[in-house]
XYZ file of C-alpha atoms in Angstrom:
457
model
C 23.868 -3.904 -16.400
C 22.567 -7.214 -17.690
C 20.545 -7.463 -20.895
C 17.454 -8.162 -18.751
C 17.984 -4.988 -16.721
C 18.595 -2.940 -19.877
C 15.418 -4.296 -21.474
C 13.354 -3.395 -18.408
C 14.813 0.109 -18.379
C 14.361 0.735 -22.105
C 10.764 -0.529 -22.165
C 9.503 1.334 -19.094
C 7.148 3.596 -21.053
C 5.804 0.706 -23.101
C 5.127 -1.279 -19.918
C 3.141 1.655 -18.524
C 0.998 1.935 -21.658
C 0.237 -1.785 -21.530
C -0.738 -1.477 -17.867
C -3.004 1.479 -18.666
C -4.735 -0.568 -21.375
C -5.284 -3.332 -18.818
C -6.697 -0.851 -16.283
C -9.216 0.521 -18.775
C -11.035 -2.819 -18.770
C -13.777 -2.688 -16.064
C -13.355 -6.322 -15.013
C -15.736 -6.168 -12.030
C -16.338 -9.810 -11.153
C -19.238 -9.309 -8.760
C -21.470 -7.540 -11.322
C -22.989 -9.741 -14.034
C -23.223 -6.839 -16.463
C -19.412 -6.816 -16.540
C -19.068 -10.505 -17.420
C -17.887 -9.578 -20.907
C -15.363 -7.140 -19.487
C -13.912 -9.794 -17.194
C -13.525 -12.066 -20.230
C -11.878 -9.187 -22.106
C -9.322 -8.779 -19.309
C -8.631 -12.510 -19.412
C -8.046 -12.303 -23.179
C -5.656 -9.382 -22.662
C -3.528 -11.598 -20.420
C -3.747 -14.531 -22.815
C -2.397 -12.271 -25.560
C 0.378 -10.973 -23.307
C 1.541 -14.406 -22.163
C 1.393 -15.807 -25.680
C 3.263 -12.877 -27.194
C 6.221 -13.176 -24.822
C 6.609 -16.833 -25.748
C 5.297 -18.887 -22.841
C 4.119 -22.455 -23.357
C 0.696 -24.017 -22.781
C -1.063 -20.647 -22.554
C -4.641 -21.653 -21.804
C -7.911 -19.996 -20.842
C -9.900 -22.457 -18.730
C -13.624 -21.771 -18.632
C -15.366 -22.241 -15.272
C -18.900 -21.850 -13.972
C -17.902 -18.251 -13.357
C -14.979 -16.332 -14.833
C -11.978 -17.880 -16.630
C -8.758 -19.130 -15.070
C -5.566 -18.631 -17.078
C -2.486 -20.855 -16.946
C 0.850 -20.726 -18.776
C 4.384 -21.949 -18.157
C 8.006 -22.050 -19.188
C 9.851 -24.929 -17.547
C 13.287 -25.468 -19.157
C 15.011 -27.028 -16.120
C 14.746 -30.397 -14.424
C 16.961 -29.510 -11.470
C 15.866 -25.992 -10.523
C 12.924 -24.634 -8.508
C 9.542 -24.082 -10.095
C 7.741 -20.874 -9.153
C 3.974 -20.626 -9.601
C 2.971 -16.983 -10.087
C -0.541 -16.190 -8.875
C -2.526 -13.029 -9.482
C -6.072 -11.878 -10.143
C -7.369 -9.708 -12.949
C -10.807 -8.955 -11.514
C -11.436 -5.773 -9.546
C -13.799 -4.336 -6.986
C -16.763 -2.189 -8.108
C -15.847 1.474 -8.475
C -18.805 2.886 -6.554
C -19.393 5.371 -5.085
C -18.262 6.898 -8.386
C -19.027 10.442 -7.243
C -16.114 10.252 -4.793
C -13.572 9.553 -7.528
C -11.546 12.614 -8.525
C -10.782 11.016 -11.902
C -12.730 8.405 -13.928
C -12.171 5.003 -12.242
C -11.508 3.164 -15.498
C -9.501 5.853 -17.264
C -5.965 5.677 -15.843
C -4.777 9.123 -14.784
C -1.204 9.873 -13.722
C -0.686 12.461 -10.995
C 2.511 13.018 -9.015
C 4.000 9.736 -10.116
C 0.963 7.604 -9.305
C -1.585 6.060 -11.648
C -5.182 6.396 -10.432
C -7.631 3.709 -11.541
C -9.642 0.836 -10.101
C -7.354 -2.204 -9.952
C -4.155 -0.140 -10.235
C -2.721 -1.742 -7.107
C -5.228 -4.523 -6.409
C -4.130 -6.481 -8.326
C -3.526 -5.594 -11.944
C -0.510 -3.355 -11.430
C 1.195 -5.625 -8.943
C 0.631 -8.942 -10.721
C 1.576 -7.434 -14.106
C 5.107 -6.822 -12.795
C 5.847 -10.551 -13.057
C 4.542 -10.797 -16.609
C 6.923 -8.017 -17.616
C 9.847 -9.528 -15.676
C 9.451 -12.819 -17.510
C 9.101 -10.915 -20.784
C 12.495 -9.318 -20.156
C 14.115 -12.754 -20.012
C 12.232 -14.124 -22.991
C 12.702 -11.141 -25.301
C 16.442 -10.844 -24.637
C 17.101 -14.529 -25.201
C 18.300 -14.882 -21.622
C 17.771 -18.308 -20.115
C 15.192 -18.306 -17.364
C 17.076 -19.107 -14.141
C 14.114 -21.129 -12.812
C 10.935 -22.736 -14.066
C 7.873 -20.513 -14.002
C 4.154 -21.163 -14.177
C 1.242 -18.729 -14.083
C -2.234 -19.075 -12.640
C -4.349 -15.929 -12.996
C -7.982 -15.820 -11.934
C -10.954 -13.516 -12.365
C -12.872 -14.218 -9.146
C -10.632 -13.233 -6.239
C -12.845 -10.303 -5.287
C -15.833 -12.650 -4.907
C -14.064 -15.328 -2.876
C -12.521 -17.452 -5.687
C -15.398 -19.984 -5.793
C -13.977 -21.898 -8.775
C -10.266 -21.680 -8.007
C -9.947 -24.359 -5.316
C -11.767 -27.023 -7.351
C -9.517 -26.118 -10.288
C -6.344 -26.462 -8.210
C -7.526 -29.754 -6.747
C -8.246 -31.093 -10.240
C -4.970 -29.841 -11.733
C -2.296 -30.606 -9.145
C 0.165 -31.911 -11.738
C -0.300 -28.906 -14.024
C 0.327 -26.570 -11.072
C 3.054 -28.617 -9.367
C 5.677 -26.225 -8.004
C 8.095 -25.489 -5.190
C 6.539 -22.194 -4.126
C 3.930 -19.617 -5.093
C 4.800 -15.990 -5.796
C 2.063 -13.440 -5.067
C 2.102 -9.659 -5.292
C -1.119 -8.442 -3.723
C 0.105 -6.842 -0.493
C 1.647 -3.567 0.658
C 5.152 -2.622 1.679
C 5.576 -1.365 5.203
C 6.187 2.165 4.027
C 7.194 4.283 1.067
C 10.664 3.207 -0.138
C 10.688 0.628 2.660
C 10.515 -2.862 1.145
C 8.868 -5.484 3.271
C 7.703 -9.036 2.943
C 4.415 -10.126 4.423
C 4.848 -13.457 6.206
C 1.437 -13.630 7.841
C -2.154 -12.888 6.835
C -5.405 -12.897 8.731
C -8.213 -15.184 7.697
C -11.800 -14.186 7.036
C -15.362 -15.105 7.892
C -17.869 -12.937 6.020
C -21.498 -12.898 7.127
C -24.782 -11.225 6.250
C -27.656 -10.618 8.666
C -31.264 -9.973 7.625
C -33.935 -8.813 10.076
C -37.567 -8.893 8.913
C -40.614 -7.495 10.706
C -44.004 -6.427 9.273
C -45.029 -7.319 5.731
C -44.474 -3.728 4.513
C -42.991 -0.416 5.583
C -45.319 1.241 8.106
C -46.171 4.808 9.120
C -43.965 5.437 12.131
C -46.603 7.661 13.738
C -49.426 5.159 13.401
C -47.427 2.023 14.259
C -44.343 3.297 16.121
C -44.229 1.938 19.663
C -46.583 -0.918 18.870
C -44.575 -2.851 16.279
C -40.948 -3.983 16.655
C -38.662 -1.980 14.382
C -36.169 -4.201 12.450
C -33.653 -1.365 12.180
C -33.709 -0.795 15.947
C -33.388 -4.520 16.595
C -30.457 -4.883 14.200
C -28.695 -1.936 15.836
C -29.093 -3.610 19.229
C -27.730 -6.914 17.899
C -24.689 -5.203 16.368
C -24.070 -3.258 19.585
C -23.771 -6.548 21.480
C -21.127 -8.021 19.164
C -18.315 -6.065 20.892
C -17.931 -4.401 24.279
C -16.610 -0.928 25.088
C -13.015 -2.235 25.101
C -13.260 -3.645 21.588
C -13.487 -7.246 22.797
C -15.675 -9.460 20.624
C -18.498 -10.928 22.701
C -19.319 -14.046 20.660
C -19.003 -17.024 23.047
C -15.996 -19.185 22.109
C -14.650 -16.672 19.592
C -11.190 -16.467 21.166
C -10.862 -20.130 22.149
C -8.436 -21.007 19.339
C -6.611 -17.700 19.003
C -2.835 -18.085 18.984
C -1.617 -15.888 21.852
C 1.011 -13.277 21.078
C 4.361 -14.187 22.602
C 6.715 -11.714 24.228
C 9.036 -12.131 21.237
C 6.252 -11.341 18.778
C 5.282 -8.204 20.640
C 8.890 -7.050 20.853
C 9.235 -7.542 17.101
C 6.202 -5.324 16.537
C 7.745 -2.570 18.660
C 10.784 -2.508 16.387
C 8.773 -1.771 13.244
C 9.025 1.916 12.212
C 5.340 2.722 12.553
C 4.326 6.393 12.571
C 1.045 6.516 14.478
C 0.791 10.295 14.187
C 1.124 10.052 10.414
C -1.294 7.119 10.375
C -3.979 9.207 12.082
C -3.258 12.237 9.913
C -3.569 10.201 6.717
C -6.993 8.946 7.838
C -8.059 12.301 9.331
C -8.600 10.693 12.730
C -8.282 12.273 16.146
C -7.436 8.965 17.764
C -7.230 5.268 16.988
C -9.563 2.641 18.406
C -9.456 -1.079 19.012
C -9.034 -3.968 21.400
C -7.727 -2.715 24.722
C -4.201 -3.752 25.640
C -2.789 -3.979 22.109
C -0.955 -1.552 19.853
C -2.406 -0.292 16.594
C -0.186 -2.598 14.517
C -1.053 -5.599 16.676
C -4.766 -4.864 16.399
C -4.514 -4.486 12.627
C -2.605 -7.675 11.854
C -2.097 -10.080 14.756
C -5.440 -9.878 16.568
C -8.895 -10.878 15.269
C -11.429 -8.193 14.443
C -15.129 -7.725 13.667
C -16.520 -4.922 11.531
C -19.792 -3.926 9.909
C -19.100 -3.536 6.178
C -22.565 -2.504 5.064
C -25.775 -1.442 6.768
C -29.182 -0.678 5.285
C -32.807 -0.137 6.250
C -35.680 2.237 5.689
C -35.713 5.492 3.764
C -32.396 6.597 2.218
C -33.482 9.523 0.058
C -33.273 13.269 0.577
C -35.344 14.847 3.295
C -37.699 13.012 5.644
C -40.012 10.066 5.250
C -41.481 8.784 8.494
C -41.478 5.037 8.010
C -41.022 2.081 10.277
C -39.008 -0.164 7.918
C -40.073 -3.722 7.234
C -36.514 -4.954 6.842
C -32.959 -4.242 7.899
C -29.663 -5.835 6.921
C -25.948 -5.770 7.563
C -22.805 -7.280 6.095
C -20.212 -8.158 8.728
C -16.655 -9.407 8.334
C -14.452 -11.041 10.919
C -10.697 -11.171 10.362
C -9.159 -14.269 11.903
C -5.732 -15.216 13.224
C -4.006 -18.582 13.762
C -5.552 -21.020 14.740
C -9.133 -19.874 14.118
C -11.215 -21.774 11.549
C -13.638 -19.810 9.328
C -16.439 -22.408 9.429
C -16.300 -22.664 13.197
C -16.314 -18.892 13.629
C -19.211 -18.546 11.170
C -21.274 -21.003 13.219
C -20.415 -19.276 16.496
C -21.462 -15.945 14.963
C -24.719 -17.391 13.640
C -25.635 -19.007 16.945
C -24.878 -15.849 18.905
C -26.803 -13.509 16.593
C -29.836 -15.789 16.667
C -29.646 -15.940 20.456
C -29.960 -12.145 20.478
C -32.943 -12.082 18.109
C -36.261 -10.975 19.639
C -39.203 -13.293 19.029
C -41.113 -10.388 17.475
C -38.944 -10.520 14.325
C -37.357 -13.003 11.946
C -33.553 -12.985 11.906
C -31.632 -14.866 9.223
C -27.859 -15.216 8.983
C -26.115 -15.988 5.694
C -22.516 -17.193 5.442
C -20.499 -15.809 2.560
C -16.896 -16.647 1.678
C -14.105 -17.173 4.170
C -10.443 -18.046 4.363
C -7.864 -19.429 6.748
C -5.135 -17.325 8.360
C -1.555 -18.223 7.511
C 1.961 -17.620 8.839
C 5.026 -18.594 6.769
C 8.320 -19.823 8.240
C 10.871 -17.015 8.008
C 13.604 -19.568 7.300
C 12.018 -20.605 3.995
C 14.636 -20.221 1.258
C 12.201 -18.533 -1.089
C 11.653 -15.743 1.426
C 15.388 -15.268 1.785
C 15.849 -14.948 -1.984
C 12.950 -12.483 -2.161
C 14.460 -10.395 0.640
C 17.822 -10.250 -1.158
C 16.116 -9.222 -4.402
C 14.314 -6.378 -2.625
C 17.534 -5.219 -0.981
C 19.433 -5.116 -4.282
C 16.744 -3.079 -6.033
C 15.662 -0.777 -3.190
C 19.078 -0.522 -1.508
C 17.501 -0.966 1.891
C 17.110 -3.833 4.346
C 13.806 -5.652 4.141
C 11.318 -5.701 7.001
C 9.159 -8.744 7.707
C 5.630 -8.028 8.859
C 2.216 -9.589 9.216
C -0.728 -7.978 7.471
C -4.333 -7.584 8.483
C -5.877 -8.426 5.141
C -6.812 -11.837 3.836
C -5.654 -13.741 0.770
C -7.470 -17.051 1.325
C -5.676 -18.730 -1.569
C -2.373 -18.620 0.376
C -3.681 -21.143 2.879
C -5.278 -23.146 0.076
C -2.016 -23.392 -1.863
C -0.396 -24.779 1.264
C -3.247 -27.179 1.894
C -3.699 -28.474 -1.675
C -0.256 -28.147 -3.273
C 1.791 -28.371 -0.074
C 3.877 -25.266 -0.808
C 4.625 -21.926 0.822
C 3.743 -18.601 -0.732
C 6.008 -15.570 -1.017
C 4.066 -12.340 -0.594
C 6.212 -9.906 -2.548
C 4.037 -6.803 -2.331
C 4.839 -3.520 -4.053
C 1.796 -1.556 -2.905
C 1.473 1.028 -0.161
C -1.196 1.555 2.465
C -2.152 4.845 0.786
C -3.096 3.009 -2.423
C -6.754 3.103 -1.265
C -7.585 -0.486 -2.128
C -11.347 -1.108 -2.537
C -11.931 2.641 -2.083
C -12.453 5.574 -4.429
C -9.247 6.976 -5.949
C -7.267 3.736 -5.840
C -3.727 4.319 -7.083
C -0.334 2.683 -7.555
C 3.120 4.233 -7.587
C 4.631 3.968 -11.059
C 8.050 4.034 -9.447
C 7.114 0.882 -7.546
C 5.565 -0.644 -10.653
C 8.961 -0.406 -12.343
C 10.885 -1.422 -9.230
C 8.499 -4.336 -8.922
C 9.465 -5.557 -12.371
C 13.140 -5.211 -11.467
C 12.675 -7.005 -8.139
C 10.761 -9.850 -9.753
C 13.487 -10.344 -12.359
C 16.173 -10.247 -9.669
C 14.274 -12.782 -7.557
C 14.269 -15.301 -10.394
C 17.977 -14.687 -10.889
C 18.846 -15.210 -7.221
C 16.523 -18.093 -6.340
C 18.796 -20.934 -7.546
C 21.549 -19.699 -5.197
C 19.240 -20.125 -2.209
C 17.640 -23.411 -3.197
C 20.591 -25.458 -1.978
């Protein structure tokens, strides 16, 4: 074993304790009352990066939450890897559905349960520890490394793109390394080479100037909740096909080769349904579950509210109704175009008895990475050496908008080296991360840096 591998092995418990400390910080970026906690998480990373001996460790203030950069670039003739991660997390609510406190890491059956355990504190922390293993053992870094860690990913990274555009030289690199995705299955390493994009919308329907008695006014006044339900019902047909005019115009069609590749992936649909407690799956007619979840666009209501929500009955005709709706996009759909098509269609469905407003939130472009990219090949070899199993390449249904932005602004590909699993319950109560994969992630990251020069040509 190399000194780097020995260091990683001997410090496993210490790495876990540091991760647990990180997870205890409720760095919820969307909630202003946690602004201090987000800053505390940023300071934790500053201390970590400084302590292991990186150069130019800097906390950059923004109009929102801080962006952290650091680097160690000892080589003029070797690749430079920019490591991206985010230290902010989703809100923990509904807290009553958590079996353990969301911000008190709890280990059960080899998994640590806490908000942010997998998305993205646990995964991104693997690279910090891998670099530490090189630095603390006096082993020369095989490549140049840079870090960019942000605290606004969960709210659409509003300050990250301007920062990247203004700091191209600081962030100049040959590739970006990101760990914020899932492996295809337990003990089955996989590399995500494609991600769906996103267009996130909010619809508000307003009727009378106050909630009304449904007995006195029902039948005479248009109900915003009823109207919103009718609008939502017209967004898709019974076969799961999105009904927005022009929505599919730019969709990259699936080739025969792509569909054959999907058939070869070891997907257990019975287990998939059992894990979700579903009797059957549902989606766009004519496509498999995997295709629907990663290679085809989708539209889903993410939040829905109106009227009385308390216990028992209250007979009101609500004055307002609202919904949050996300659309996952595939190549070559553009978020702005899809947002406009959605807005136009929803307003065309609005009755003249009510006011309907559509708000556009954040979005992101879909991306597919060339499988021949040398960085992907080095990452695959690193996975294989640590996991002792061939790597699968798969597309994923989620969105990491920054991947497309890195390509657009810095002109580089991203390597999505995910160590999570689909059962990690991202964004849900009882989020968790396998500690076995946390440690294997550190090992894989270190091995990737070791192997990359061999593949760079």
